[in-house]
mmCIF file of N, CA, C and O in Angstrom:
data_model
loop_
_atom_site.group_PDB
_atom_site.id
_atom_site.type_symbol
_atom_site.label_atom_id
_atom_site.label_comp_id
_atom_site.label_asym_id
_atom_site.label_seq_id
_atom_site.Cartn_x
_atom_site.Cartn_y
_atom_site.Cartn_z
ATOM 1 N N MET A 164 0.462 69.078 75.378
ATOM 2 C CA MET A 164 -0.555 69.752 74.603
ATOM 3 C C MET A 164 -0.909 71.067 75.295
ATOM 4 O O MET A 164 -1.179 71.099 76.480
ATOM 5 N N THR A 165 -0.966 72.127 74.504
ATOM 6 C CA THR A 165 -1.273 73.433 75.079
ATOM 7 C C THR A 165 -2.769 73.705 75.024
ATOM 8 O O THR A 165 -3.529 73.007 74.329
ATOM 9 N N LEU A 166 -3.179 74.726 75.725
ATOM 10 C CA LEU A 166 -4.583 75.110 75.742
ATOM 11 C C LEU A 166 -5.031 75.571 74.349
ATOM 12 O O LEU A 166 -6.157 75.289 73.925
ATOM 13 N N GLY A 167 -4.167 76.245 73.625
ATOM 14 C CA GLY A 167 -4.484 76.682 72.267
ATOM 15 C C GLY A 167 -4.725 75.503 71.337
ATOM 16 O O GLY A 167 -5.638 75.528 70.510
ATOM 17 N N THR A 168 -3.911 74.460 71.454
ATOM 18 C CA THR A 168 -4.082 73.266 70.632
ATOM 19 C C THR A 168 -5.407 72.584 70.944
ATOM 20 O O THR A 168 -6.132 72.164 70.034
ATOM 21 N N LEU A 169 -5.741 72.481 72.224
ATOM 22 C CA LEU A 169 -7.022 71.885 72.614
ATOM 23 C C LEU A 169 -8.197 72.691 72.066
ATOM 24 O O LEU A 169 -9.200 72.122 71.615
ATOM 25 N N PHE A 170 -8.067 74.011 72.121
ATOM 26 C CA PHE A 170 -9.130 74.871 71.601
ATOM 27 C C PHE A 170 -9.358 74.613 70.112
ATOM 28 O O PHE A 170 -10.488 74.450 69.668
ATOM 29 N N TRP A 171 -8.288 74.565 69.323
ATOM 30 C CA TRP A 171 -8.422 74.356 67.878
ATOM 31 C C TRP A 171 -8.909 72.946 67.549
ATOM 32 O O TRP A 171 -9.646 72.753 66.584
ATOM 33 N N LEU A 172 -8.530 71.972 68.358
ATOM 34 C CA LEU A 172 -9.076 70.624 68.168
ATOM 35 C C LEU A 172 -10.581 70.597 68.428
ATOM 36 O O LEU A 172 -11.336 69.942 67.710
ATOM 37 N N PHE A 173 -11.001 71.303 69.462
ATOM 38 C CA PHE A 173 -12.424 71.400 69.762
ATOM 39 C C PHE A 173 -13.170 72.089 68.621
ATOM 40 O O PHE A 173 -14.234 71.621 68.197
ATOM 41 N N VAL A 174 -12.638 73.185 68.113
ATOM 42 C CA VAL A 174 -13.273 73.908 67.009
ATOM 43 C C VAL A 174 -13.367 73.006 65.776
ATOM 44 O O VAL A 174 -14.415 72.937 65.125
ATOM 45 N N ALA A 175 -12.296 72.308 65.446
ATOM 46 C CA ALA A 175 -12.310 71.409 64.291
ATOM 47 C C ALA A 175 -13.334 70.289 64.490
ATOM 48 O O ALA A 175 -14.080 69.942 63.564
ATOM 49 N N GLY A 176 -13.382 69.715 65.673
ATOM 50 C CA GLY A 176 -14.357 68.667 65.968
ATOM 51 C C GLY A 176 -15.780 69.166 65.871
ATOM 52 O O GLY A 176 -16.660 68.483 65.333
ATOM 53 N N PHE A 177 -16.022 70.368 66.360
ATOM 54 C CA PHE A 177 -17.366 70.953 66.277
ATOM 55 C C PHE A 177 -17.763 71.184 64.829
ATOM 56 O O PHE A 177 -18.907 70.905 64.440
ATOM 57 N N LEU A 178 -16.860 71.679 64.015
ATOM 58 C CA LEU A 178 -17.164 71.923 62.599
ATOM 59 C C LEU A 178 -17.471 70.626 61.853
ATOM 60 O O LEU A 178 -18.393 70.580 61.039
ATOM 61 N N VAL A 179 -16.711 69.585 62.141
ATOM 62 C CA VAL A 179 -16.984 68.286 61.517
ATOM 63 C C VAL A 179 -18.345 67.768 61.965
ATOM 64 O O VAL A 179 -19.138 67.297 61.148
ATOM 65 N N TRP A 180 -18.659 67.859 63.253
ATOM 66 C CA TRP A 180 -19.953 67.426 63.763
ATOM 67 C C TRP A 180 -21.091 68.214 63.118
ATOM 68 O O TRP A 180 -22.105 67.638 62.691
ATOM 69 N N TYR A 181 -20.947 69.540 63.020
ATOM 70 C CA TYR A 181 -21.987 70.378 62.421
ATOM 71 C C TYR A 181 -22.193 70.018 60.951
ATOM 72 O O TYR A 181 -23.324 69.914 60.482
ATOM 73 N N TRP A 182 -21.103 69.815 60.212
ATOM 74 C CA TRP A 182 -21.200 69.451 58.803
ATOM 75 C C TRP A 182 -21.946 68.124 58.656
ATOM 76 O O TRP A 182 -22.795 67.979 57.786
ATOM 77 N N TRP A 183 -21.623 67.162 59.497
ATOM 78 C CA TRP A 183 -22.257 65.838 59.454
ATOM 79 C C TRP A 183 -23.764 65.961 59.718
ATOM 80 O O TRP A 183 -24.586 65.356 59.024
ATOM 81 N N GLN A 184 -24.140 66.731 60.731
ATOM 82 C CA GLN A 184 -25.551 66.914 61.063
ATOM 83 C C GLN A 184 -26.284 67.662 59.955
ATOM 84 O O GLN A 184 -27.413 67.305 59.598
ATOM 85 N N ALA A 185 -25.662 68.696 59.389
ATOM 86 C CA ALA A 185 -26.285 69.478 58.315
ATOM 87 C C ALA A 185 -26.506 68.618 57.074
ATOM 88 O O ALA A 185 -27.532 68.740 56.402
ATOM 89 N N LYS A 186 -25.562 67.742 56.787
ATOM 90 C CA LYS A 186 -25.699 66.842 55.639
ATOM 91 C C LYS A 186 -26.853 65.865 55.848
ATOM 92 O O LYS A 186 -27.645 65.612 54.935
ATOM 93 N N ALA A 187 -26.977 65.334 57.050
ATOM 94 C CA ALA A 187 -28.075 64.407 57.345
ATOM 95 C C ALA A 187 -29.429 65.114 57.225
ATOM 96 O O ALA A 187 -30.388 64.548 56.682
ATOM 97 N N ILE A 188 -29.521 66.339 57.695
ATOM 98 C CA ILE A 188 -30.767 67.097 57.602
ATOM 99 C C ILE A 188 -31.092 67.400 56.142
ATOM 100 O O ILE A 188 -32.226 67.239 55.702
ATOM 101 N N LYS A 189 -30.099 67.808 55.381
ATOM 102 C CA LYS A 189 -30.319 68.115 53.970
ATOM 103 C C LYS A 189 -30.772 66.877 53.202
ATOM 104 O O LYS A 189 -31.660 66.957 52.344
ATOM 105 N N ASP A 190 -30.190 65.727 53.509
ATOM 106 C CA ASP A 190 -30.606 64.480 52.857
ATOM 107 C C ASP A 190 -32.057 64.133 53.186
ATOM 108 O O ASP A 190 -32.814 63.688 52.314
ATOM 109 N N SER A 191 -32.468 64.340 54.430
ATOM 110 C CA SER A 191 -33.861 64.040 54.799
ATOM 111 C C SER A 191 -34.824 65.020 54.134
ATOM 112 O O SER A 191 -35.921 64.630 53.722
ATOM 113 N N VAL A 192 -34.423 66.286 53.982
ATOM 114 C CA VAL A 192 -35.267 67.268 53.288
ATOM 115 C C VAL A 192 -35.378 66.904 51.812
ATOM 116 O O VAL A 192 -36.452 67.026 51.215
ATOM 117 N N LEU A 193 -34.296 66.448 51.211
ATOM 118 C CA LEU A 193 -34.328 66.045 49.805
ATOM 119 C C LEU A 193 -35.292 64.876 49.599
ATOM 120 O O LEU A 193 -36.089 64.875 48.649
ATOM 121 N N GLN A 194 -35.270 63.899 50.482
ATOM 122 C CA GLN A 194 -36.202 62.776 50.379
ATOM 123 C C GLN A 194 -37.647 63.242 50.540
ATOM 124 O O GLN A 194 -38.541 62.800 49.817
ATOM 125 N N ALA A 195 -37.880 64.155 51.486
ATOM 126 C CA ALA A 195 -39.231 64.685 51.684
ATOM 127 C C ALA A 195 -39.688 65.476 50.461
ATOM 128 O O ALA A 195 -40.854 65.390 50.063
ATOM 129 N N ALA A 196 -38.793 66.242 49.843
ATOM 130 C CA ALA A 196 -39.137 66.999 48.640
ATOM 131 C C ALA A 196 -39.468 66.052 47.492
ATOM 132 O O ALA A 196 -40.398 66.308 46.720
ATOM 133 N N HIS A 197 -38.717 64.949 47.368
ATOM 134 C CA HIS A 197 -39.026 63.932 46.355
ATOM 135 C C HIS A 197 -40.441 63.391 46.542
ATOM 136 O O HIS A 197 -41.223 63.310 45.586
ATOM 137 N N ARG A 198 -40.762 63.011 47.769
ATOM 138 C CA ARG A 198 -42.086 62.457 48.051
ATOM 139 C C ARG A 198 -43.189 63.483 47.780
ATOM 140 O O ARG A 198 -44.229 63.166 47.211
ATOM 141 N N TYR A 199 -42.954 64.720 48.209
ATOM 142 C CA TYR A 199 -43.957 65.773 48.039
ATOM 143 C C TYR A 199 -44.184 66.064 46.554
ATOM 144 O O TYR A 199 -45.333 66.178 46.115
ATOM 145 N N CYS A 200 -43.108 66.169 45.786
ATOM 146 C CA CYS A 200 -43.246 66.415 44.340
ATOM 147 C C CYS A 200 -43.981 65.265 43.651
ATOM 148 O O CYS A 200 -44.813 65.496 42.782
ATOM 149 N N LYS A 201 -43.672 64.050 44.066
ATOM 150 C CA LYS A 201 -44.355 62.898 43.473
ATOM 151 C C LYS A 201 -45.840 62.932 43.802
ATOM 152 O O LYS A 201 -46.682 62.660 42.936
ATOM 153 N N SER A 202 -46.185 63.284 45.035
ATOM 154 C CA SER A 202 -47.593 63.338 45.420
ATOM 155 C C SER A 202 -48.334 64.477 44.721
ATOM 156 O O SER A 202 -49.540 64.388 44.503
ATOM 157 N N MET A 203 -47.623 65.545 44.360
ATOM 158 C CA MET A 203 -48.236 66.680 43.667
ATOM 159 C C MET A 203 -48.137 66.537 42.147
ATOM 160 O O MET A 203 -48.531 67.439 41.412
ATOM 161 N N ASP A 204 -47.567 65.431 41.684
ATOM 162 C CA ASP A 204 -47.432 65.119 40.258
ATOM 163 C C ASP A 204 -46.606 66.165 39.506
ATOM 164 O O ASP A 204 -46.976 66.616 38.432
ATOM 165 N N VAL A 205 -45.487 66.556 40.105
ATOM 166 C CA VAL A 205 -44.518 67.439 39.461
ATOM 167 C C VAL A 205 -43.151 66.768 39.532
ATOM 168 O O VAL A 205 -42.959 65.793 40.265
ATOM 169 N N LEU A 206 -42.201 67.310 38.797
ATOM 170 C CA LEU A 206 -40.865 66.727 38.712
ATOM 171 C C LEU A 206 -39.859 67.576 39.477
ATOM 172 O O LEU A 206 -39.703 68.766 39.183
ATOM 173 N N LEU A 207 -39.187 66.991 40.450
ATOM 174 C CA LEU A 207 -38.116 67.678 41.176
ATOM 175 C C LEU A 207 -36.908 67.793 40.251
ATOM 176 O O LEU A 207 -36.436 66.798 39.706
ATOM 177 N N LEU A 208 -36.425 69.006 40.053
ATOM 178 C CA LEU A 208 -35.305 69.241 39.156
ATOM 179 C C LEU A 208 -33.982 69.258 39.907
ATOM 180 O O LEU A 208 -33.930 69.629 41.076
ATOM 181 N N ASP A 209 -32.932 68.886 39.241
ATOM 182 C CA ASP A 209 -31.557 68.944 39.735
ATOM 183 C C ASP A 209 -31.277 68.015 40.911
ATOM 184 O O ASP A 209 -30.160 67.964 41.398
ATOM 185 N N ASP A 210 -32.284 67.314 41.407
ATOM 186 C CA ASP A 210 -32.120 66.399 42.535
ATOM 187 C C ASP A 210 -31.379 67.078 43.687
ATOM 188 O O ASP A 210 -30.425 66.540 44.253
ATOM 189 N N ALA A 211 -31.829 68.302 44.020
ATOM 190 C CA ALA A 211 -31.117 69.082 45.034
ATOM 191 C C ALA A 211 -32.077 70.008 45.777
ATOM 192 O O ALA A 211 -33.093 70.436 45.236
ATOM 193 N N VAL A 212 -31.732 70.300 47.016
ATOM 194 C CA VAL A 212 -32.382 71.337 47.815
ATOM 195 C C VAL A 212 -31.290 72.290 48.275
ATOM 196 O O VAL A 212 -30.128 71.904 48.434
ATOM 197 N N TYR A 213 -31.664 73.560 48.472
ATOM 198 C CA TYR A 213 -30.688 74.588 48.797
ATOM 199 C C TYR A 213 -31.094 75.303 50.075
ATOM 200 O O TYR A 213 -32.211 75.800 50.175
ATOM 201 N N LEU A 214 -30.196 75.376 51.032
ATOM 202 C CA LEU A 214 -30.453 76.089 52.279
ATOM 203 C C LEU A 214 -30.429 77.583 51.984
ATOM 204 O O LEU A 214 -29.420 78.113 51.514
ATOM 205 N N ARG A 215 -31.539 78.278 52.264
ATOM 206 C CA ARG A 215 -31.621 79.701 51.996
ATOM 207 C C ARG A 215 -31.984 80.520 53.226
ATOM 208 O O ARG A 215 -32.159 81.728 53.123
ATOM 209 N N GLY A 216 -32.103 79.895 54.369
ATOM 210 C CA GLY A 216 -32.400 80.642 55.588
ATOM 211 C C GLY A 216 -32.060 79.812 56.803
ATOM 212 O O GLY A 216 -32.310 78.616 56.829
ATOM 213 N N LEU A 217 -31.464 80.459 57.791
ATOM 214 C CA LEU A 217 -31.075 79.787 59.031
ATOM 215 C C LEU A 217 -31.263 80.785 60.160
ATOM 216 O O LEU A 217 -30.734 81.899 60.102
ATOM 217 N N TRP A 218 -32.058 80.404 61.167
ATOM 218 C CA TRP A 218 -32.356 81.305 62.259
ATOM 219 C C TRP A 218 -32.707 80.498 63.485
ATOM 220 O O TRP A 218 -32.846 79.285 63.421
ATOM 221 N N PHE A 219 -32.874 81.150 64.611
ATOM 222 C CA PHE A 219 -33.327 80.501 65.837
ATOM 223 C C PHE A 219 -34.735 80.976 66.156
ATOM 224 O O PHE A 219 -35.008 82.169 66.160
ATOM 225 N N LYS A 220 -35.626 80.011 66.401
ATOM 226 C CA LYS A 220 -37.009 80.322 66.768
ATOM 227 C C LYS A 220 -37.464 79.342 67.838
ATOM 228 O O LYS A 220 -36.888 78.283 68.010
ATOM 229 N N ARG A 221 -38.537 79.708 68.516
ATOM 230 C CA ARG A 221 -39.098 78.837 69.540
ATOM 231 C C ARG A 221 -40.212 77.976 68.946
ATOM 232 O O ARG A 221 -40.983 78.429 68.117
ATOM 233 N N ASP A 222 -40.273 76.715 69.410
ATOM 234 C CA ASP A 222 -41.348 75.824 68.971
ATOM 235 C C ASP A 222 -42.581 76.040 69.848
ATOM 236 O O ASP A 222 -42.617 76.949 70.678
ATOM 237 N N GLN A 223 -43.603 75.200 69.681
ATOM 238 C CA GLN A 223 -44.854 75.363 70.420
ATOM 239 C C GLN A 223 -44.682 75.161 71.922
ATOM 240 O O GLN A 223 -45.462 75.677 72.709
ATOM 241 N N GLN A 224 -43.658 74.389 72.321
ATOM 242 C CA GLN A 224 -43.408 74.169 73.745
ATOM 243 C C GLN A 224 -42.513 75.250 74.348
ATOM 244 O O GLN A 224 -42.224 75.227 75.534
ATOM 245 N N GLY A 225 -42.032 76.168 73.523
ATOM 246 C CA GLY A 225 -41.194 77.248 74.010
ATOM 247 C C GLY A 225 -39.701 76.951 73.960
ATOM 248 O O GLY A 225 -38.904 77.774 74.390
ATOM 249 N N SER A 226 -39.314 75.800 73.430
ATOM 250 C CA SER A 226 -37.896 75.448 73.317
ATOM 251 C C SER A 226 -37.282 76.149 72.110
ATOM 252 O O SER A 226 -37.908 76.265 71.059
ATOM 253 N N LEU A 227 -36.055 76.595 72.273
ATOM 254 C CA LEU A 227 -35.342 77.259 71.189
ATOM 255 C C LEU A 227 -34.848 76.211 70.200
ATOM 256 O O LEU A 227 -34.168 75.256 70.581
ATOM 257 N N ARG A 228 -35.194 76.366 68.942
ATOM 258 C CA ARG A 228 -34.826 75.428 67.881
ATOM 259 C C ARG A 228 -34.197 76.185 66.718
ATOM 260 O O ARG A 228 -34.375 77.380 66.571
ATOM 261 N N VAL A 229 -33.521 75.434 65.861
ATOM 262 C CA VAL A 229 -32.964 76.011 64.641
ATOM 263 C C VAL A 229 -34.049 75.981 63.567
ATOM 264 O O VAL A 229 -34.637 74.937 63.303
ATOM 265 N N TRP A 230 -34.332 77.142 62.975
ATOM 266 C CA TRP A 230 -35.299 77.277 61.899
ATOM 267 C C TRP A 230 -34.525 77.306 60.584
ATOM 268 O O TRP A 230 -33.551 78.050 60.444
ATOM 269 N N ARG A 231 -34.926 76.478 59.627
ATOM 270 C CA ARG A 231 -34.241 76.409 58.335
ATOM 271 C C ARG A 231 -35.261 76.516 57.213
ATOM 272 O O ARG A 231 -36.346 75.950 57.296
ATOM 273 N N ARG A 232 -34.864 77.229 56.145
ATOM 274 C CA ARG A 232 -35.686 77.310 54.940
ATOM 275 C C ARG A 232 -34.869 76.772 53.770
ATOM 276 O O ARG A 232 -33.777 77.254 53.491
ATOM 277 N N PHE A 233 -35.405 75.745 53.133
ATOM 278 C CA PHE A 233 -34.778 75.143 51.963
ATOM 279 C C PHE A 233 -35.625 75.463 50.740
ATOM 280 O O PHE A 233 -36.858 75.496 50.818
ATOM 281 N N LEU A 234 -34.970 75.669 49.609
ATOM 282 C CA LEU A 234 -35.645 75.871 48.337
ATOM 283 C C LEU A 234 -35.262 74.750 47.385
ATOM 284 O O LEU A 234 -34.170 74.191 47.493
ATOM 285 N N PHE A 235 -36.162 74.443 46.462
ATOM 286 C CA PHE A 235 -35.872 73.477 45.415
ATOM 287 C C PHE A 235 -36.625 73.896 44.160
ATOM 288 O O PHE A 235 -37.586 74.659 44.216
ATOM 289 N N ASP A 236 -36.164 73.421 43.017
ATOM 290 C CA ASP A 236 -36.799 73.726 41.743
ATOM 291 C C ASP A 236 -37.600 72.523 41.271
ATOM 292 O O ASP A 236 -37.189 71.378 41.465
ATOM 293 N N PHE A 237 -38.735 72.813 40.631
ATOM 294 C CA PHE A 237 -39.559 71.745 40.081
ATOM 295 C C PHE A 237 -40.157 72.206 38.761
ATOM 296 O O PHE A 237 -40.136 73.396 38.431
ATOM 297 N N ALA A 238 -40.669 71.273 37.996
ATOM 298 C CA ALA A 238 -41.301 71.568 36.714
ATOM 299 C C ALA A 238 -42.527 70.678 36.550
ATOM 300 O O ALA A 238 -42.598 69.585 37.110
ATOM 301 N N THR A 239 -43.461 71.166 35.757
ATOM 302 C CA THR A 239 -44.644 70.367 35.454
ATOM 303 C C THR A 239 -44.541 69.752 34.067
ATOM 304 O O THR A 239 -44.911 68.605 33.867
ATOM 305 N N THR A 240 -44.032 70.512 33.118
ATOM 306 C CA THR A 240 -43.927 70.030 31.742
ATOM 307 C C THR A 240 -42.484 69.881 31.295
ATOM 308 O O THR A 240 -42.225 69.371 30.225
ATOM 309 N N GLY A 241 -41.553 70.354 32.073
ATOM 310 C CA GLY A 241 -40.146 70.292 31.704
ATOM 311 C C GLY A 241 -39.650 71.564 31.051
ATOM 312 O O GLY A 241 -38.457 71.727 30.829
ATOM 313 N N GLU A 242 -40.555 72.501 30.733
ATOM 314 C CA GLU A 242 -40.164 73.729 30.064
ATOM 315 C C GLU A 242 -39.932 74.882 31.027
ATOM 316 O O GLU A 242 -39.015 75.669 30.838
ATOM 317 N N GLU A 243 -40.764 75.013 32.033
ATOM 318 C CA GLU A 243 -40.665 76.133 32.970
ATOM 319 C C GLU A 243 -40.251 75.632 34.342
ATOM 320 O O GLU A 243 -40.706 74.595 34.798
ATOM 321 N N ARG A 244 -39.389 76.408 35.002
ATOM 322 C CA ARG A 244 -38.940 76.081 36.355
ATOM 323 C C ARG A 244 -39.737 76.889 37.364
ATOM 324 O O ARG A 244 -39.972 78.079 37.170
ATOM 325 N N TYR A 245 -40.098 76.222 38.443
ATOM 326 C CA TYR A 245 -40.791 76.877 39.549
ATOM 327 C C TYR A 245 -40.037 76.552 40.835
ATOM 328 O O TYR A 245 -39.202 75.650 40.867
ATOM 329 N N THR A 246 -40.365 77.272 41.884
ATOM 330 C CA THR A 246 -39.670 77.096 43.163
ATOM 331 C C THR A 246 -40.605 76.491 44.203
ATOM 332 O O THR A 246 -41.766 76.875 44.291
ATOM 333 N N GLY A 247 -40.054 75.573 44.987
ATOM 334 C CA GLY A 247 -40.757 75.002 46.125
ATOM 335 C C GLY A 247 -39.996 75.325 47.396
ATOM 336 O O GLY A 247 -38.801 75.635 47.350
ATOM 337 N N ARG A 248 -40.681 75.265 48.531
ATOM 338 C CA ARG A 248 -40.072 75.604 49.814
ATOM 339 C C ARG A 248 -40.343 74.522 50.848
ATOM 340 O O ARG A 248 -41.429 73.959 50.884
ATOM 341 N N VAL A 249 -39.357 74.311 51.691
ATOM 342 C CA VAL A 249 -39.487 73.418 52.844
ATOM 343 C C VAL A 249 -39.025 74.213 54.059
ATOM 344 O O VAL A 249 -37.924 74.769 54.061
ATOM 345 N N ILE A 250 -39.867 74.279 55.087
ATOM 346 C CA ILE A 250 -39.525 74.970 56.329
ATOM 347 C C ILE A 250 -39.371 73.914 57.415
ATOM 348 O O ILE A 250 -40.248 73.079 57.608
ATOM 349 N N MET A 251 -38.244 73.980 58.124
ATOM 350 C CA MET A 251 -37.984 73.059 59.232
ATOM 351 C C MET A 251 -37.816 73.850 60.521
ATOM 352 O O MET A 251 -37.267 74.951 60.513
ATOM 353 N N LEU A 252 -38.263 73.254 61.603
ATOM 354 C CA LEU A 252 -38.027 73.793 62.934
ATOM 355 C C LEU A 252 -37.442 72.651 63.751
ATOM 356 O O LEU A 252 -38.118 71.665 64.027
ATOM 357 N N GLY A 253 -36.166 72.767 64.055
ATOM 358 C CA GLY A 253 -35.448 71.651 64.655
ATOM 359 C C GLY A 253 -35.238 70.597 63.588
ATOM 360 O O GLY A 253 -34.744 70.872 62.511
ATOM 361 N N ARG A 254 -35.645 69.369 63.866
ATOM 362 C CA ARG A 254 -35.543 68.292 62.874
ATOM 363 C C ARG A 254 -36.898 67.935 62.274
ATOM 364 O O ARG A 254 -37.052 66.918 61.622
ATOM 365 N N LYS A 255 -37.892 68.790 62.498
ATOM 366 C CA LYS A 255 -39.248 68.510 62.036
ATOM 367 C C LYS A 255 -39.619 69.456 60.892
ATOM 368 O O LYS A 255 -39.432 70.664 60.986
ATOM 369 N N ILE A 256 -40.160 68.890 59.821
ATOM 370 C CA ILE A 256 -40.658 69.699 58.715
ATOM 371 C C ILE A 256 -42.022 70.236 59.121
ATOM 372 O O ILE A 256 -42.933 69.469 59.439
ATOM 373 N N VAL A 257 -42.154 71.564 59.127
ATOM 374 C CA VAL A 257 -43.409 72.167 59.556
ATOM 375 C C VAL A 257 -44.226 72.723 58.391
ATOM 376 O O VAL A 257 -45.426 72.980 58.550
ATOM 377 N N HIS A 258 -43.594 72.895 57.207
ATOM 378 C CA HIS A 258 -44.336 73.448 56.078
ATOM 379 C C HIS A 258 -43.634 73.104 54.773
ATOM 380 O O HIS A 258 -42.411 73.180 54.682
ATOM 381 N N MET A 259 -44.429 72.725 53.773
ATOM 382 C CA MET A 259 -43.931 72.521 52.411
ATOM 383 C C MET A 259 -44.921 73.169 51.471
ATOM 384 O O MET A 259 -46.138 73.053 51.666
ATOM 385 N N GLU A 260 -44.394 73.851 50.439
ATOM 386 C CA GLU A 260 -45.293 74.478 49.469
ATOM 387 C C GLU A 260 -44.604 74.586 48.121
ATOM 388 O O GLU A 260 -43.374 74.584 48.018
ATOM 389 N N LEU A 261 -45.427 74.696 47.096
ATOM 390 C CA LEU A 261 -44.982 74.895 45.730
ATOM 391 C C LEU A 261 -45.519 76.235 45.241
ATOM 392 O O LEU A 261 -46.655 76.616 45.584
ATOM 393 N N ASP A 262 -44.718 76.944 44.446
ATOM 394 C CA ASP A 262 -45.208 78.159 43.817
ATOM 395 C C ASP A 262 -46.359 77.822 42.885
ATOM 396 O O ASP A 262 -46.436 76.700 42.363
ATOM 397 N N PRO A 263 -47.251 78.770 42.627
ATOM 398 C CA PRO A 263 -48.305 78.526 41.638
ATOM 399 C C PRO A 263 -47.689 78.168 40.292
ATOM 400 O O PRO A 263 -46.710 78.780 39.856
ATOM 401 N N HIS A 264 -48.253 77.154 39.661
ATOM 402 C CA HIS A 264 -47.676 76.653 38.415
ATOM 403 C C HIS A 264 -48.765 76.163 37.480
ATOM 404 O O HIS A 264 -49.893 75.940 37.872
ATOM 405 N N ARG A 265 -48.371 75.973 36.212
ATOM 406 C CA ARG A 265 -49.292 75.449 35.196
ATOM 407 C C ARG A 265 -49.235 73.930 35.183
ATOM 408 O O ARG A 265 -48.204 73.337 35.484
ATOM 409 N N PHE A 266 -50.330 73.328 34.795
ATOM 410 C CA PHE A 266 -50.356 71.873 34.649
ATOM 411 C C PHE A 266 -50.282 71.486 33.204
ATOM 412 O O PHE A 266 -50.632 72.102 32.316
#
């Protein structure tokens, strides 16, 4: 086995690991969005959340964490779509909000 082969195996392994972790995080955000929409008496649309921001930020202890912003669509009456947001720092949800909407 050459050094180049080992390098590409490492890269492939890292990509698979990252994909697996990203999927687990997205699934947990989707469950949290379901719960939040239910508590706010709105309907989560499309049963999906979308990653719209990825950055590095420090938490309250000063540790460098991955900051993620997810968006999702919701409706109150089924006619109009609104946007909701979930902000994560590391694996912790630090903020959830819904756009102003009609009841």
